[in-house]
Short mmCIF file of N, CA, C and O in Angstrom, two decimals:
data_model
loop_
_atom_site.label_atom_id
_atom_site.label_comp_id
_atom_site.label_asym_id
_atom_site.label_seq_id
_atom_site.Cartn_x
_atom_site.Cartn_y
_atom_site.Cartn_z
N MET A 26 14.63 -63.90 -22.73
CA MET A 26 15.81 -63.15 -23.04
C MET A 26 15.62 -62.12 -24.19
O MET A 26 16.20 -61.13 -24.13
N ASP A 27 14.81 -62.59 -25.09
CA ASP A 27 14.62 -61.56 -26.16
C ASP A 27 13.90 -60.33 -25.77
O ASP A 27 14.24 -59.18 -26.24
N GLY A 28 13.10 -60.39 -24.93
CA GLY A 28 12.27 -59.18 -24.22
C GLY A 28 13.23 -58.36 -23.60
O GLY A 28 13.16 -57.09 -23.62
N PHE A 29 14.18 -59.00 -22.81
CA PHE A 29 15.03 -58.28 -21.91
C PHE A 29 16.07 -57.44 -22.91
O PHE A 29 16.39 -56.23 -22.64
N MET A 30 16.56 -58.08 -24.00
CA MET A 30 17.46 -57.36 -24.82
C MET A 30 16.67 -56.29 -25.76
O MET A 30 17.36 -55.14 -25.84
N MET A 31 15.38 -56.37 -25.97
CA MET A 31 14.62 -55.38 -26.58
C MET A 31 14.52 -54.14 -25.64
O MET A 31 14.55 -53.02 -25.99
N LEU A 32 14.19 -54.48 -24.30
CA LEU A 32 14.03 -53.49 -23.32
C LEU A 32 15.25 -52.72 -23.16
O LEU A 32 15.25 -51.44 -23.16
N ARG A 33 16.52 -53.35 -23.16
CA ARG A 33 17.65 -52.63 -23.15
C ARG A 33 17.97 -51.67 -24.22
O ARG A 33 18.76 -50.71 -24.17
N SER A 34 17.51 -52.00 -25.47
CA SER A 34 17.81 -51.05 -26.38
C SER A 34 16.79 -49.94 -26.68
O SER A 34 16.98 -48.81 -27.05
N VAL A 35 15.61 -50.39 -26.25
CA VAL A 35 14.47 -49.28 -26.26
C VAL A 35 14.47 -48.20 -25.19
O VAL A 35 14.28 -47.02 -25.36
N LEU A 36 14.81 -48.60 -23.94
CA LEU A 36 15.02 -47.81 -22.74
C LEU A 36 15.92 -46.63 -23.05
O LEU A 36 15.56 -45.41 -22.80
N PRO A 37 17.05 -46.85 -23.55
CA PRO A 37 17.95 -45.54 -23.70
C PRO A 37 17.44 -44.59 -24.71
O PRO A 37 17.55 -43.34 -24.54
N ALA A 38 16.75 -45.09 -25.71
CA ALA A 38 16.13 -44.31 -26.82
C ALA A 38 14.94 -43.43 -26.22
O ALA A 38 14.91 -42.23 -26.48
N CYS A 39 14.18 -44.11 -25.30
CA CYS A 39 13.13 -43.26 -24.61
C CYS A 39 13.73 -42.31 -23.81
O CYS A 39 13.22 -41.12 -23.66
N LEU A 40 14.78 -42.56 -23.07
CA LEU A 40 15.32 -41.57 -22.13
C LEU A 40 15.97 -40.43 -23.02
O LEU A 40 15.73 -39.31 -22.60
N VAL A 41 16.53 -40.61 -24.08
CA VAL A 41 16.96 -39.49 -24.96
C VAL A 41 15.99 -38.71 -25.52
O VAL A 41 16.14 -37.46 -25.51
N LEU A 42 14.99 -39.24 -25.90
CA LEU A 42 13.83 -38.59 -26.47
C LEU A 42 13.22 -37.72 -25.42
O LEU A 42 12.66 -36.52 -25.60
N GLY A 43 13.13 -38.29 -24.21
CA GLY A 43 12.45 -37.46 -23.04
C GLY A 43 13.41 -36.25 -22.66
O GLY A 43 12.80 -35.12 -22.39
N CYS A 44 14.67 -36.42 -22.70
CA CYS A 44 15.54 -35.31 -22.53
C CYS A 44 15.55 -34.22 -23.52
O CYS A 44 15.48 -33.01 -23.20
N VAL A 45 15.31 -34.59 -24.76
CA VAL A 45 15.24 -33.71 -25.84
C VAL A 45 13.78 -32.93 -25.65
O VAL A 45 13.86 -31.69 -25.92
N GLN A 46 12.77 -33.49 -25.35
CA GLN A 46 11.51 -32.87 -25.14
C GLN A 46 11.62 -31.72 -23.90
O GLN A 46 11.10 -30.69 -24.14
N LEU A 47 12.47 -32.21 -22.84
CA LEU A 47 12.54 -31.34 -21.67
C LEU A 47 13.31 -30.12 -22.24
O LEU A 47 13.24 -28.90 -21.75
N ALA A 48 14.28 -30.26 -23.04
CA ALA A 48 15.28 -29.20 -23.36
C ALA A 48 14.40 -28.10 -24.37
O ALA A 48 14.83 -26.90 -24.26
N HIS A 49 13.34 -28.55 -25.01
CA HIS A 49 12.57 -27.74 -25.83
C HIS A 49 11.41 -27.20 -25.13
O HIS A 49 10.56 -26.31 -25.66
N ALA A 50 11.27 -27.48 -23.87
CA ALA A 50 10.11 -26.88 -23.10
C ALA A 50 10.20 -25.54 -22.88
O ALA A 50 11.30 -25.06 -22.67
N GLN A 51 9.07 -24.73 -23.07
CA GLN A 51 9.18 -23.28 -22.84
C GLN A 51 8.53 -22.88 -21.63
O GLN A 51 7.63 -23.63 -20.98
N ALA A 52 9.05 -21.81 -20.91
CA ALA A 52 8.45 -21.33 -19.78
C ALA A 52 6.96 -20.75 -20.02
O ALA A 52 6.85 -20.22 -20.95
N ILE A 53 6.15 -21.07 -19.07
CA ILE A 53 4.93 -20.58 -19.24
C ILE A 53 4.71 -19.26 -18.38
O ILE A 53 5.15 -19.12 -17.20
N ASP A 54 4.18 -18.18 -18.96
CA ASP A 54 3.97 -16.74 -18.23
C ASP A 54 3.03 -16.88 -17.15
O ASP A 54 1.89 -17.80 -17.44
N ASP A 55 3.25 -16.37 -16.09
CA ASP A 55 2.28 -16.43 -14.90
C ASP A 55 1.08 -15.52 -15.40
O ASP A 55 1.17 -14.24 -15.59
N PRO A 56 -0.22 -15.94 -15.47
CA PRO A 56 -1.27 -15.12 -15.86
C PRO A 56 -1.74 -14.10 -14.83
O PRO A 56 -2.38 -13.08 -15.24
N THR A 57 -1.32 -14.22 -13.69
CA THR A 57 -1.72 -13.40 -12.63
C THR A 57 -0.66 -12.32 -12.24
O THR A 57 -0.95 -11.27 -11.60
N ARG A 58 0.45 -12.34 -12.97
CA ARG A 58 1.44 -11.32 -12.91
C ARG A 58 1.20 -10.18 -13.72
O ARG A 58 0.86 -10.07 -14.87
N PRO A 59 1.31 -8.81 -13.09
CA PRO A 59 0.98 -7.66 -13.75
C PRO A 59 1.94 -7.39 -14.92
O PRO A 59 3.11 -7.93 -15.02
N PRO A 60 1.47 -6.60 -15.87
CA PRO A 60 2.45 -6.35 -17.04
C PRO A 60 3.70 -5.58 -16.57
O PRO A 60 3.65 -4.86 -15.55
N ALA A 61 4.66 -5.93 -17.34
CA ALA A 61 6.11 -5.51 -16.93
C ALA A 61 6.00 -3.90 -16.83
O ALA A 61 6.86 -3.40 -15.85
N ALA A 62 5.26 -3.29 -17.59
CA ALA A 62 5.25 -1.72 -17.45
C ALA A 62 4.92 -1.24 -16.10
O ALA A 62 5.17 -0.26 -15.69
N LEU A 63 4.01 -2.16 -15.37
CA LEU A 63 3.44 -1.65 -14.05
C LEU A 63 4.52 -1.89 -12.89
O LEU A 63 4.60 -1.14 -11.91
N TRP A 64 5.33 -2.91 -13.05
CA TRP A 64 6.26 -3.11 -11.94
C TRP A 64 7.57 -2.92 -12.24
O TRP A 64 8.43 -3.01 -11.29
N THR A 65 8.01 -2.58 -13.36
CA THR A 65 9.43 -2.19 -13.68
C THR A 65 9.37 -0.69 -14.04
O THR A 65 8.83 -0.25 -14.93
N PRO A 66 9.93 0.11 -13.01
CA PRO A 66 10.09 1.63 -13.29
C PRO A 66 10.85 2.02 -14.51
O PRO A 66 11.88 1.42 -14.67
N ALA A 67 10.35 2.90 -15.20
CA ALA A 67 11.12 3.43 -16.41
C ALA A 67 12.39 4.13 -15.79
O ALA A 67 12.32 4.75 -14.65
N ALA A 68 13.52 4.10 -16.62
CA ALA A 68 14.81 4.67 -16.15
C ALA A 68 14.56 6.29 -15.99
O ALA A 68 15.24 6.96 -15.21
N SER A 69 13.66 6.90 -16.79
CA SER A 69 13.47 8.34 -16.70
C SER A 69 12.48 8.80 -15.51
O SER A 69 12.40 9.91 -15.16
N GLU A 70 11.84 7.72 -14.95
CA GLU A 70 10.78 8.14 -13.87
C GLU A 70 11.71 8.42 -12.57
O GLU A 70 12.56 7.62 -12.16
N ALA A 71 11.35 9.46 -11.89
CA ALA A 71 11.98 9.81 -10.72
C ALA A 71 10.96 9.32 -9.60
O ALA A 71 9.75 9.25 -9.85
N PRO A 72 11.48 9.14 -8.39
CA PRO A 72 10.48 8.71 -7.31
C PRO A 72 9.52 9.82 -6.99
O PRO A 72 9.74 10.92 -7.24
N PRO A 73 8.19 9.45 -6.56
CA PRO A 73 7.32 10.53 -6.45
C PRO A 73 7.68 11.45 -5.38
O PRO A 73 8.35 11.15 -4.42
N PRO A 74 7.32 12.67 -5.50
CA PRO A 74 7.81 13.71 -4.64
C PRO A 74 7.21 13.50 -3.26
O PRO A 74 5.93 13.22 -3.20
N LYS A 75 7.90 13.80 -2.14
CA LYS A 75 7.30 13.65 -0.85
C LYS A 75 6.42 14.90 -0.66
O LYS A 75 6.85 16.08 -0.96
N PRO A 76 5.32 14.69 -0.05
CA PRO A 76 4.31 15.82 0.23
C PRO A 76 5.09 16.95 1.07
O PRO A 76 5.72 16.48 2.07
N ALA A 77 4.85 18.07 0.96
CA ALA A 77 5.38 19.20 1.76
C ALA A 77 4.77 19.00 3.17
O ALA A 77 5.46 19.34 4.07
N ARG A 78 3.40 18.81 3.33
CA ARG A 78 3.02 18.74 4.65
C ARG A 78 3.06 17.22 5.10
O ARG A 78 2.99 16.31 4.43
N PRO A 79 3.29 17.15 6.47
CA PRO A 79 3.18 15.66 6.97
C PRO A 79 1.72 15.16 6.78
O PRO A 79 0.71 15.73 6.76
N GLN A 80 1.75 13.95 6.60
CA GLN A 80 0.51 13.06 6.44
C GLN A 80 0.08 12.33 7.65
O GLN A 80 0.95 11.37 7.97
N LEU A 81 -1.04 12.60 8.21
CA LEU A 81 -1.37 11.80 9.40
C LEU A 81 -2.18 10.51 8.71
O LEU A 81 -2.93 10.48 8.03
N GLN A 82 -1.45 9.35 9.24
CA GLN A 82 -1.99 8.20 8.66
C GLN A 82 -2.74 7.16 9.58
O GLN A 82 -3.60 6.43 9.14
N SER A 83 -2.34 7.35 10.99
CA SER A 83 -3.34 6.60 11.89
C SER A 83 -3.25 7.30 13.20
O SER A 83 -2.19 7.94 13.51
N VAL A 84 -4.22 6.81 14.04
CA VAL A 84 -4.12 7.35 15.48
C VAL A 84 -4.67 6.24 16.26
O VAL A 84 -5.65 5.48 16.08
N LEU A 85 -3.68 5.85 17.34
CA LEU A 85 -3.96 4.72 18.24
C LEU A 85 -4.17 5.23 19.59
O LEU A 85 -3.20 5.87 20.20
N ILE A 86 -5.29 4.97 20.14
CA ILE A 86 -5.66 5.41 21.54
C ILE A 86 -6.05 4.27 22.39
O ILE A 86 -6.98 3.46 22.06
N SER A 87 -5.50 4.13 23.46
CA SER A 87 -5.89 3.02 24.37
C SER A 87 -7.22 3.28 25.15
O SER A 87 -7.69 4.41 25.31
N ASN A 88 -7.92 2.13 25.41
CA ASN A 88 -9.30 2.21 25.81
C ASN A 88 -9.17 2.62 27.43
O ASN A 88 -10.10 2.99 28.04
N LYS A 89 -8.11 2.23 28.13
CA LYS A 89 -7.87 2.48 29.50
C LYS A 89 -7.66 3.95 29.92
O LYS A 89 -7.01 4.79 29.11
N PRO A 90 -8.36 4.46 30.83
CA PRO A 90 -8.01 5.87 31.39
C PRO A 90 -6.52 6.07 31.52
O PRO A 90 -5.82 5.29 32.19
N GLY A 91 -6.05 7.17 30.89
CA GLY A 91 -4.61 7.49 31.09
C GLY A 91 -3.70 6.67 30.24
O GLY A 91 -2.49 6.64 30.38
N GLY A 92 -4.36 5.86 29.27
CA GLY A 92 -3.58 4.98 28.43
C GLY A 92 -2.90 5.72 27.43
O GLY A 92 -2.96 6.99 27.17
N ARG A 93 -2.08 5.10 26.61
CA ARG A 93 -1.18 5.67 25.66
C ARG A 93 -2.02 6.26 24.41
O ARG A 93 -2.88 5.65 24.03
N ARG A 94 -1.45 7.21 23.88
CA ARG A 94 -1.98 7.81 22.60
C ARG A 94 -0.81 8.00 21.75
O ARG A 94 0.06 8.66 22.10
N VAL A 95 -0.85 7.39 20.59
CA VAL A 95 0.15 7.48 19.60
C VAL A 95 -0.45 7.71 18.20
O VAL A 95 -1.62 7.50 17.87
N ALA A 96 0.30 8.50 17.34
CA ALA A 96 -0.04 8.68 15.98
C ALA A 96 1.01 8.31 15.01
O ALA A 96 2.19 8.33 15.40
N VAL A 97 0.58 7.86 13.88
CA VAL A 97 1.63 7.58 12.85
C VAL A 97 1.50 8.66 11.84
O VAL A 97 0.48 8.86 11.14
N ILE A 98 2.65 9.30 11.65
CA ILE A 98 2.70 10.48 10.72
C ILE A 98 3.86 10.38 9.84
O ILE A 98 4.98 10.04 10.27
N ASP A 99 3.62 10.26 8.53
CA ASP A 99 4.67 9.94 7.57
C ASP A 99 5.36 8.57 7.93
O ASP A 99 6.60 8.51 7.74
N GLY A 100 4.71 7.49 8.41
CA GLY A 100 5.43 6.22 8.77
C GLY A 100 6.21 6.37 10.09
O GLY A 100 6.69 5.26 10.44
N GLN A 101 6.04 7.48 10.73
CA GLN A 101 6.74 7.45 12.05
C GLN A 101 5.88 7.48 13.15
O GLN A 101 4.79 8.29 13.15
N ILE A 102 6.08 6.65 14.23
CA ILE A 102 5.21 6.61 15.41
C ILE A 102 5.70 7.60 16.34
O ILE A 102 6.73 7.77 16.71
N VAL A 103 4.77 8.52 16.64
CA VAL A 103 5.05 9.70 17.74
C VAL A 103 3.99 9.68 18.66
O VAL A 103 2.91 9.26 18.56
N ARG A 104 4.49 10.18 19.88
CA ARG A 104 3.56 10.39 20.96
C ARG A 104 3.51 11.99 21.26
O ARG A 104 4.16 12.68 20.75
N GLN A 105 2.63 12.22 22.19
CA GLN A 105 2.50 13.56 22.57
C GLN A 105 3.75 14.21 23.06
O GLN A 105 4.45 13.74 23.94
N GLY A 106 4.36 15.27 22.54
CA GLY A 106 5.66 15.81 22.98
C GLY A 106 6.60 15.43 21.93
O GLY A 106 7.88 15.89 22.03
N GLY A 107 6.42 14.44 21.21
CA GLY A 107 7.43 14.03 20.09
C GLY A 107 7.65 14.91 19.10
O GLY A 107 6.71 15.86 18.81
N LYS A 108 8.54 14.70 18.18
CA LYS A 108 8.83 15.61 17.15
C LYS A 108 8.67 15.06 15.79
O LYS A 108 8.81 13.76 15.69
N VAL A 109 8.01 15.66 14.78
CA VAL A 109 7.92 15.28 13.46
C VAL A 109 8.56 16.40 12.64
O VAL A 109 8.06 17.40 12.55
N GLY A 110 9.79 16.06 12.21
CA GLY A 110 10.56 17.24 11.38
C GLY A 110 10.82 18.18 12.55
O GLY A 110 11.34 18.11 13.56
N ASP A 111 10.46 19.45 12.10
CA ASP A 111 10.86 20.61 13.09
C ASP A 111 9.49 20.89 13.98
O ASP A 111 9.51 21.96 14.72
N ALA A 112 8.56 20.05 13.82
CA ALA A 112 7.32 20.47 14.55
C ALA A 112 7.10 19.38 15.78
O ALA A 112 7.85 18.45 15.90
N VAL A 113 6.42 19.89 16.83
CA VAL A 113 6.23 19.15 18.00
C VAL A 113 4.75 18.67 18.19
O VAL A 113 3.80 19.53 17.92
N VAL A 114 4.44 17.53 18.53
CA VAL A 114 3.10 16.96 18.81
C VAL A 114 2.55 17.59 19.99
O VAL A 114 3.06 17.33 21.08
N VAL A 115 1.48 18.41 20.00
CA VAL A 115 1.06 18.98 21.02
C VAL A 115 -0.19 18.25 21.62
O VAL A 115 -0.29 18.06 22.90
N GLU A 116 -1.13 17.78 20.68
CA GLU A 116 -2.22 17.11 21.13
C GLU A 116 -2.63 15.89 20.10
O GLU A 116 -2.46 15.97 18.96
N ILE A 117 -2.98 14.80 20.66
CA ILE A 117 -3.50 13.60 19.83
C ILE A 117 -4.96 13.39 20.17
O ILE A 117 -5.24 12.94 21.29
N GLN A 118 -5.90 13.74 19.15
CA GLN A 118 -7.23 13.62 19.33
C GLN A 118 -7.60 12.23 18.63
O GLN A 118 -6.86 11.55 18.16
N ASP A 119 -8.95 11.89 18.80
CA ASP A 119 -9.52 10.65 18.09
C ASP A 119 -9.21 10.65 16.58
O ASP A 119 -8.83 9.60 16.03
N THR A 120 -9.39 11.75 15.79
CA THR A 120 -9.26 11.74 14.44
C THR A 120 -8.39 12.84 14.04
O THR A 120 -8.47 13.20 12.83
N ALA A 121 -7.51 13.51 14.96
CA ALA A 121 -6.74 14.56 14.48
C ALA A 121 -5.36 14.73 15.33
O ALA A 121 -5.52 14.12 16.46
N VAL A 122 -4.58 15.29 14.96
CA VAL A 122 -3.20 15.53 15.65
C VAL A 122 -2.92 17.07 15.39
O VAL A 122 -3.03 17.58 14.37
N VAL A 123 -2.53 17.64 16.58
CA VAL A 123 -2.12 19.14 16.48
C VAL A 123 -0.70 19.26 16.72
O VAL A 123 -0.17 18.57 17.61
N LEU A 124 0.03 19.93 15.61
CA LEU A 124 1.47 20.05 15.70
C LEU A 124 1.76 21.62 15.83
O LEU A 124 0.91 22.42 15.44
N ARG A 125 2.78 21.88 16.62
CA ARG A 125 3.18 23.28 16.70
C ARG A 125 4.58 23.57 16.19
O ARG A 125 5.59 22.73 16.42
N ARG A 126 4.66 24.48 15.28
CA ARG A 126 5.85 24.98 14.62
C ARG A 126 6.16 26.38 15.16
O ARG A 126 5.50 27.31 14.62
N GLY A 127 7.09 26.50 15.89
CA GLY A 127 7.34 27.79 16.51
C GLY A 127 6.11 28.30 17.30
O GLY A 127 5.75 27.71 18.23
N LYS A 128 5.45 29.26 16.77
CA LYS A 128 4.39 29.77 17.51
C LYS A 128 2.95 29.49 16.82
O LYS A 128 1.89 29.74 17.49
N SER A 129 3.04 28.91 15.72
CA SER A 129 1.68 28.54 15.16
C SER A 129 1.40 27.08 15.26
O SER A 129 2.24 26.20 15.38
N LEU A 130 0.07 26.83 15.27
CA LEU A 130 -0.57 25.57 15.44
C LEU A 130 -1.18 25.05 14.17
O LEU A 130 -1.86 25.84 13.46
N GLU A 131 -0.86 23.80 13.86
CA GLU A 131 -1.56 23.14 12.63
C GLU A 131 -2.35 21.93 13.11
O GLU A 131 -1.88 21.08 13.92
N THR A 132 -3.46 21.62 12.58
CA THR A 132 -4.27 20.44 12.88
C THR A 132 -4.19 19.69 11.71
O THR A 132 -4.63 20.07 10.55
N PHE A 133 -3.97 18.46 11.81
CA PHE A 133 -3.86 17.45 10.75
C PHE A 133 -4.95 16.38 10.98
O PHE A 133 -5.06 15.70 12.05
N LYS A 134 -5.96 16.34 10.08
CA LYS A 134 -7.12 15.49 10.30
C LYS A 134 -6.93 14.07 9.63
O LYS A 134 -6.33 14.13 8.57
N LEU A 135 -7.29 13.00 10.31
CA LEU A 135 -7.20 11.69 9.76
C LEU A 135 -8.17 11.55 8.59
O LEU A 135 -7.73 10.82 7.49
N TYR A 136 -9.34 12.21 8.55
CA TYR A 136 -10.19 12.14 7.37
C TYR A 136 -10.49 13.61 6.92
O TYR A 136 -10.84 14.46 7.77
N PRO A 137 -10.37 13.82 5.69
CA PRO A 137 -10.56 15.16 5.12
C PRO A 137 -12.00 15.67 5.31
O PRO A 137 -12.94 14.69 5.29
N ALA A 138 -12.16 16.92 5.71
CA ALA A 138 -13.54 17.35 5.76
C ALA A 138 -14.36 17.17 4.47
O ALA A 138 -13.77 17.56 3.31
N PRO A 139 -15.63 16.90 4.50
CA PRO A 139 -16.35 16.73 3.21
C PRO A 139 -16.66 18.07 2.61
O PRO A 139 -16.86 18.94 3.39
N LYS A 140 -16.54 18.07 1.22
CA LYS A 140 -16.92 19.31 0.66
C LYS A 140 -18.37 19.37 0.31
O LYS A 140 -18.79 18.46 -0.48
N ILE A 141 -19.12 20.41 0.73
CA ILE A 141 -20.51 20.37 0.43
C ILE A 141 -20.82 21.60 -0.46
O ILE A 141 -20.51 22.80 0.05
N GLU A 142 -21.40 21.31 -1.49
CA GLU A 142 -21.66 22.42 -2.49
C GLU A 142 -23.13 22.83 -2.23
O GLU A 142 -24.03 21.94 -2.44
N ASN A 143 -23.50 24.03 -2.04
CA ASN A 143 -24.84 24.54 -1.93
C ASN A 143 -25.15 25.34 -3.19
O ASN A 143 -24.74 26.42 -3.40
N LYS A 144 -25.77 24.61 -4.18
CA LYS A 144 -26.07 25.38 -5.32
C LYS A 144 -27.66 25.91 -5.28
O LYS A 144 -28.52 25.13 -4.97
N PRO A 145 -27.76 27.11 -5.64
CA PRO A 145 -29.16 27.63 -5.58
C PRO A 145 -30.03 27.01 -6.65
O PRO A 145 -29.56 26.78 -7.74
N GLY A 146 -31.29 26.69 -6.32
CA GLY A 146 -32.19 26.07 -7.26
C GLY A 146 -31.81 24.60 -7.48
O GLY A 146 -32.44 23.92 -8.42
N ALA A 147 -31.06 23.83 -6.64
CA ALA A 147 -30.85 22.61 -6.81
C ALA A 147 -31.95 21.72 -6.36
O ALA A 147 -32.08 20.67 -7.12
N SER A 148 -32.87 22.13 -5.65
CA SER A 148 -34.02 21.38 -5.37
C SER A 148 -35.22 21.70 -6.25
O SER A 148 -36.36 21.24 -6.20
N ALA A 149 -35.06 22.67 -7.19
CA ALA A 149 -36.13 23.12 -8.02
C ALA A 149 -36.59 22.04 -8.96
O ALA A 149 -37.76 22.06 -9.35
N GLY A 150 -35.85 21.08 -9.33
CA GLY A 150 -36.22 20.10 -10.30
C GLY A 150 -36.95 18.97 -9.58
O GLY A 150 -37.39 17.98 -10.33
N ARG A 151 -37.16 18.82 -8.27
CA ARG A 151 -37.78 17.88 -7.62
C ARG A 151 -39.35 17.93 -7.62
O ARG A 151 -39.73 18.96 -7.91
N LYS A 152 -39.80 16.79 -7.68
CA LYS A 152 -41.35 16.66 -7.67
C LYS A 152 -41.92 16.88 -6.33
O LYS A 152 -41.47 16.37 -5.32
N GLN A 153 -42.96 17.75 -6.14
CA GLN A 153 -43.41 17.98 -4.90
C GLN A 153 -44.63 17.15 -4.83
O GLN A 153 -45.57 17.02 -5.63
N GLU A 154 -44.73 16.29 -3.63
CA GLU A 154 -46.05 15.50 -3.46
C GLU A 154 -46.88 15.89 -2.42
O GLU A 154 -46.63 16.62 -1.51
#
């Protein structure tokens, strides 16, 4: 009986101490979370300006003859004959889309053309074997 009485008096004390420890526990920061400056926009920051020209993001072409051809321009899925703003999709190629605005045609390429610089004398420093 002595052990039971001692257990009855010690058990509530342990519970109280356990609750006090939980109350003082601190939250641990997530080490994988990016700094607050990166994910919290500043109040003075405006949203990024929308590009003046439409951006060709993707071209999807079916493998079957006569299959569908669609393009994703500024997040909008369009087919040949569809509209992007005030322009009409004239042609969807493998890596480009042709848009018509009034009488003018514009070609939007999926990959920008590489810039090749031709400098005179660039090969002069090479060793000849």
